[in-house]
Short mmCIF file of C-alpha atoms and ligand atoms in Angstrom, two decimals:
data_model
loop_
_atom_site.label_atom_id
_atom_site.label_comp_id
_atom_site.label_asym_id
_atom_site.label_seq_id
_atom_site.Cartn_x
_atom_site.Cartn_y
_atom_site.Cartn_z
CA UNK A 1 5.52 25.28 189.71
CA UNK A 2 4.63 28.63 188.63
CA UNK A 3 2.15 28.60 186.37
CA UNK A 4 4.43 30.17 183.52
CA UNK A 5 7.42 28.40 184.15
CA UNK A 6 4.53 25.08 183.96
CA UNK A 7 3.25 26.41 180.75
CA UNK A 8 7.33 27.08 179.03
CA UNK A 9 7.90 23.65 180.33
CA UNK A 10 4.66 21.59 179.11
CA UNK A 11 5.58 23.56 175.77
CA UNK A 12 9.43 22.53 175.79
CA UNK A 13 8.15 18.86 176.73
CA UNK A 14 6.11 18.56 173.43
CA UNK A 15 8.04 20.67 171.95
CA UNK A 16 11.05 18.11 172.57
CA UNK A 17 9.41 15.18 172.19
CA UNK A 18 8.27 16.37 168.75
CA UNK A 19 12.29 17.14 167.91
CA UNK A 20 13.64 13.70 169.24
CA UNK A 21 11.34 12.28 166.66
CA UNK A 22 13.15 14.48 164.42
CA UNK A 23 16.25 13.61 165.71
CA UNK A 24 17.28 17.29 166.86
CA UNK A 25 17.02 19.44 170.10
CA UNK A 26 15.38 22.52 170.18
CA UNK A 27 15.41 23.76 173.56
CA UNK A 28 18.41 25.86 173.58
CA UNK A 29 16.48 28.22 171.21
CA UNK A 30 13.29 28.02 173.12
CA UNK A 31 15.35 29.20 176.32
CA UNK A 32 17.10 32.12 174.87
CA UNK A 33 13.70 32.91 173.03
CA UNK A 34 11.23 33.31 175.75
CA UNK A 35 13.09 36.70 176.19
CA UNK A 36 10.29 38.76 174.29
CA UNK A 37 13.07 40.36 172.33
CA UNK A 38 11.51 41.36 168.98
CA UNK A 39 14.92 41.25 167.48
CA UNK A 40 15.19 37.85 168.20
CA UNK A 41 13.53 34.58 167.29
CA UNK A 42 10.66 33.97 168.57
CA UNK A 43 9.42 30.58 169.77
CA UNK A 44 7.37 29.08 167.08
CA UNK A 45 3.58 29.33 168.07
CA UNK A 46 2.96 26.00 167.28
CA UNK A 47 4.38 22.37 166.71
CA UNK A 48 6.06 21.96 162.77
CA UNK A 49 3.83 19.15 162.45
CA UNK A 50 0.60 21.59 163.25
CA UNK A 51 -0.10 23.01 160.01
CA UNK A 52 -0.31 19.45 158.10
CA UNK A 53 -1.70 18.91 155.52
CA UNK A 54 -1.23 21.88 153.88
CA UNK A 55 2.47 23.05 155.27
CA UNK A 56 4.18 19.67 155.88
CA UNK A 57 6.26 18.78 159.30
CA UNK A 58 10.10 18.83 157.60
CA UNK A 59 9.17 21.83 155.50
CA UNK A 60 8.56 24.03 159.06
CA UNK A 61 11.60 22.51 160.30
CA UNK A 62 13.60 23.85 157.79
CA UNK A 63 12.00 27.11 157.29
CA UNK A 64 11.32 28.00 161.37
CA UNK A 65 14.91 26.47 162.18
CA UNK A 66 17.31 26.94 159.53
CA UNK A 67 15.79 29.83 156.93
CA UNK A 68 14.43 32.40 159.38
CA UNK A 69 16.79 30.89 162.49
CA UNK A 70 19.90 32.47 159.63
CA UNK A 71 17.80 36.03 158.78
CA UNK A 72 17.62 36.59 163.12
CA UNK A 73 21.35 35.75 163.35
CA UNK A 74 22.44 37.51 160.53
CA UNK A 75 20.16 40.70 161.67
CA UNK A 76 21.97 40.82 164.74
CA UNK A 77 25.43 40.94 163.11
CA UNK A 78 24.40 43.52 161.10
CA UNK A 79 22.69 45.43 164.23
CA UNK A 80 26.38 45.20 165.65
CA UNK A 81 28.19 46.23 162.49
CA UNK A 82 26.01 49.30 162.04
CA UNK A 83 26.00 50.18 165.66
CA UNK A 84 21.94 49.53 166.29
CA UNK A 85 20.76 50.08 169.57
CA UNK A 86 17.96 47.87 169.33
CA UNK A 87 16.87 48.35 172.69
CA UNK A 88 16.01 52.01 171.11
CA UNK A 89 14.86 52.00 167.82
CA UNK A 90 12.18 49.11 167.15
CA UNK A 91 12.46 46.60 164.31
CA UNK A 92 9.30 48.45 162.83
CA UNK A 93 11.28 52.25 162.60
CA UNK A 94 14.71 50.22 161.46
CA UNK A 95 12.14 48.91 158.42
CA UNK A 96 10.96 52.61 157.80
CA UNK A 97 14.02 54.04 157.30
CA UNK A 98 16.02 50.90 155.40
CA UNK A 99 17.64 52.86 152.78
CA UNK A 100 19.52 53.92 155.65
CA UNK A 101 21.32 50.69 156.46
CA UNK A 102 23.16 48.13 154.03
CA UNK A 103 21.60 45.38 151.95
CA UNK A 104 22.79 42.69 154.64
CA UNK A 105 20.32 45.18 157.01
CA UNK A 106 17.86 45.45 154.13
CA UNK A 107 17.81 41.18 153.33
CA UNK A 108 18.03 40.20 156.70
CA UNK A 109 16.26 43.06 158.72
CA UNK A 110 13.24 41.66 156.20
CA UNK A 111 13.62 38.54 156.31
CA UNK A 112 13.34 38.31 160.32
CA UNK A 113 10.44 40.91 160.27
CA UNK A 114 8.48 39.00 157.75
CA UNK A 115 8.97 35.46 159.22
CA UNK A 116 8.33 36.43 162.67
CA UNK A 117 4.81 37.68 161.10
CA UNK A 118 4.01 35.14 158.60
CA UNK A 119 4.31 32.29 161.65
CA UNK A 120 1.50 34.52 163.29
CA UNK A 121 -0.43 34.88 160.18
CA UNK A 122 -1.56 30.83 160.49
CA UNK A 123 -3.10 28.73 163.54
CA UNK A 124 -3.96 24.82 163.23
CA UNK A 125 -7.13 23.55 162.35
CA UNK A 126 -9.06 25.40 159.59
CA UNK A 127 -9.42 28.69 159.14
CA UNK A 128 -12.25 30.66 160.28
CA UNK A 129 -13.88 33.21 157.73
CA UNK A 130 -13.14 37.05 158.79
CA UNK A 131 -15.83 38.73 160.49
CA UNK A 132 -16.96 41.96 162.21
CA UNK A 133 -14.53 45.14 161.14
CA UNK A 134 -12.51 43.09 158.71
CA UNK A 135 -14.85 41.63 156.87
CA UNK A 136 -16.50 44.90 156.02
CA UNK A 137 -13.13 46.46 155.31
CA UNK A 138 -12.61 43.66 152.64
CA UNK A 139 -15.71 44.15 151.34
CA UNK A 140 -15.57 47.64 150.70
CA UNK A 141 -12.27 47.31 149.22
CA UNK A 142 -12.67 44.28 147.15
CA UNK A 143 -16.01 44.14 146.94
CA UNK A 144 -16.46 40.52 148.35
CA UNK A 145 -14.10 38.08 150.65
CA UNK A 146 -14.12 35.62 146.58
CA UNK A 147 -12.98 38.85 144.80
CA UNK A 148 -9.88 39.61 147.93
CA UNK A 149 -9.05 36.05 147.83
CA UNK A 150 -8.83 36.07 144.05
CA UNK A 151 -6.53 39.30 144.34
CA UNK A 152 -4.43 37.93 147.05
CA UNK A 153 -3.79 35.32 145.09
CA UNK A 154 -3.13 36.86 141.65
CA UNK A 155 -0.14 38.71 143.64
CA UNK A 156 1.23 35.55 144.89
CA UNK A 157 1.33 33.75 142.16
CA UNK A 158 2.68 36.66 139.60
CA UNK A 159 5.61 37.55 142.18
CA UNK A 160 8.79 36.37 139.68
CA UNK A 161 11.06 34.16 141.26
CA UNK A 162 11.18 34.56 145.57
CA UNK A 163 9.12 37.19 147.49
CA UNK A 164 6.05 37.92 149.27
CA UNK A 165 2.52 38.29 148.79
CA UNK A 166 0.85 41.07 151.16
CA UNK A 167 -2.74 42.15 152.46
CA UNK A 168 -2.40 46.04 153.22
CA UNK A 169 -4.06 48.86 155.28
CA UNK A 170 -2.97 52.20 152.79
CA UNK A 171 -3.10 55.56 154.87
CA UNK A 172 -6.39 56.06 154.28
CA UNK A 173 -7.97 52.98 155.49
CA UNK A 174 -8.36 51.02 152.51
CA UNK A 175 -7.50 46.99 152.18
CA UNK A 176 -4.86 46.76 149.35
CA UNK A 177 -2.92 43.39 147.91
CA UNK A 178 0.42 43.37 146.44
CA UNK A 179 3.71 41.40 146.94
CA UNK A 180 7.24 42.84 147.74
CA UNK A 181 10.62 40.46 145.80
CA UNK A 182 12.89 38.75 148.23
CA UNK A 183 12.62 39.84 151.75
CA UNK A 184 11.40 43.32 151.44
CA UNK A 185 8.06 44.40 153.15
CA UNK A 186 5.45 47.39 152.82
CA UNK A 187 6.98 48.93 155.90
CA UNK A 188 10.56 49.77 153.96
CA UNK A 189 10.86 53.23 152.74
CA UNK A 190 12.14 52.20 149.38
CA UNK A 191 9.05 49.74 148.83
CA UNK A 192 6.35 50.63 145.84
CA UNK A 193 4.00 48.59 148.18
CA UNK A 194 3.34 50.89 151.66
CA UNK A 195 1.34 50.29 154.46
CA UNK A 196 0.63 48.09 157.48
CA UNK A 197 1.20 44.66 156.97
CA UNK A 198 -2.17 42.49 157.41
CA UNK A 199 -1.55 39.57 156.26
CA UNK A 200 1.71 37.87 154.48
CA UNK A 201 2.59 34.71 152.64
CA UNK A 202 5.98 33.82 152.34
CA UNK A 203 6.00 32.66 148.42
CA UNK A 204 10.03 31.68 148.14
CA UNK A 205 10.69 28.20 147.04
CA UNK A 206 11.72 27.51 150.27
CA UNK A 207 8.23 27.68 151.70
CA UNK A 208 6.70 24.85 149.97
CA UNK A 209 9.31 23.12 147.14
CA UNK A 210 9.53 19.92 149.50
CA UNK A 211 5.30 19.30 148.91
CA UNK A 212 4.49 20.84 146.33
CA UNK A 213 7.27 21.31 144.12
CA UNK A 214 6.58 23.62 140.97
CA UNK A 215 2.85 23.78 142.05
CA UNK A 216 3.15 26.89 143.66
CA UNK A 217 -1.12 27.93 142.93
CA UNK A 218 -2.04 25.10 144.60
CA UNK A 219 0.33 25.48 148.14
CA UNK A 220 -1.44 29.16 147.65
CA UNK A 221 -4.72 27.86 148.08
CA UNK A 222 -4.27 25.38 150.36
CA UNK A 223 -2.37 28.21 152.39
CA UNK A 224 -5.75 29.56 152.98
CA UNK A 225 -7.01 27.24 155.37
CA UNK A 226 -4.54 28.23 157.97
CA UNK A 227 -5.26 31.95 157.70
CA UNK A 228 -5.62 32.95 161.66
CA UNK A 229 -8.35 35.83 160.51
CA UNK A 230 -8.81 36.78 164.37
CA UNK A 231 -4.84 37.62 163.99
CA UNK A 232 -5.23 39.41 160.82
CA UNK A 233 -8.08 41.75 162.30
CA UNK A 234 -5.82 42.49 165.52
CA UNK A 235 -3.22 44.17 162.85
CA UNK A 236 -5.83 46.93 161.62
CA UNK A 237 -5.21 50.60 162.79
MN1 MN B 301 10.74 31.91 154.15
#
């Protein structure tokens, strides 16, 4: 077998055993998926179950299968409606210039680009601390990794009602933390927030009502542990 073909397959096996536990199939999506479209869904990068005990297993179902599955499909209708040649213009310039496009665009243009990154955002196991270029870059914009964390954190949990919280590179180098409401992102030309998206956590109900119902501080900081920091320096300028 060749040895990608081995790999898609070894990762549809688990991948399927993991749904029939489930009860559901998810290799139709995985097949039209491994297309490297970034319009489209993405396979998930790892199992729903792989981000326990801080995300639980039904809560990733939902959210990778049903939440951001709807934003992709919806995008694409949208795409077609307003005649976007998506093979042209990348999901990064459609974000820059937004106000262009309709709120269906704007909602679901955003919601796709964030979830796609916030999957990346996390790996399994605990989190490594950031190191080398980042590190110093959040400690000359913070002061120290305690005071970022404390910032980051501050954003998430002060964003009213659904929305993101956001680690930023401004312009002119500088680490910044905000959040954007609903599914907007510091790309959009009509966000107050602007610059290249770092790091994101996805702070709508959605996200973590099942565990942690009103307790939304505490899925914060246990969202921490999964931060994939080698990810999160790969997105600096
Ligand atoms: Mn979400």
């Amino acid at each position: 077998m060749h040895k990608y073909n081995r790999r898609l397959f070894l990762k549809n096996s688990s991948k399927a055993t993991l749904a029939a536990g489930i009860g559901m199939s998810i290799l139709p999506k995985l097949a039209s998926a491994a297309n490297n479209n970034p319009y489209q869904q993405q396979p998930l990068p790892y199992a729903y179950n792989a981000l326990e005990p801080f995300i639980d297993a039904i809560t990733m179902e939902i959210h990778y299968s049903k939440h951001a599955a709807s934003y992709a499909k919806n995008l694409a209708d949208a795409c077609l409606a307003e005649k976007v040649n998506t093979a042209e213009i990348s999901l990064e310039t459609l974000m820059q210039n937004i106000s262009n496009y309709s709120v269906k665009m704007r909602n679901n243009g955003g919601g796709h680009y964030n979830h796609e990154f916030f999957w990346k955002c996390m790996k399994p196991g605990t989190s490594s601390m950031p190191s080398g270029k980042i590190l110093s870059l959040i400690n000359q914009s913070f002061g120290s990794f305690e005071a970022f964390k404390t910032q980051f954190s501050d954003a998430a949990k002060n964003r009213f009602g659904s929305g993101w919280a956001w680690l930023i590179q401004s312009s002119d180098g500088i680490l910044k933390c905000g959040s954007t409401a609903n599914q907007d992102n510091p790309l959009m030309d009509i966000s107050t927030l602007k610059g290249k998206p770092l790091l994101a956590l996805d702070v709508w109900e959605h996200a973590y009502y099942l565990k942690y119902q009103n307790k939304r501080p505490d899925y914060i900081n246990n969202w921490f542990n999964l931060v994939d920091w080698n990810f999160v320096a790969t997105q600096l300028q």
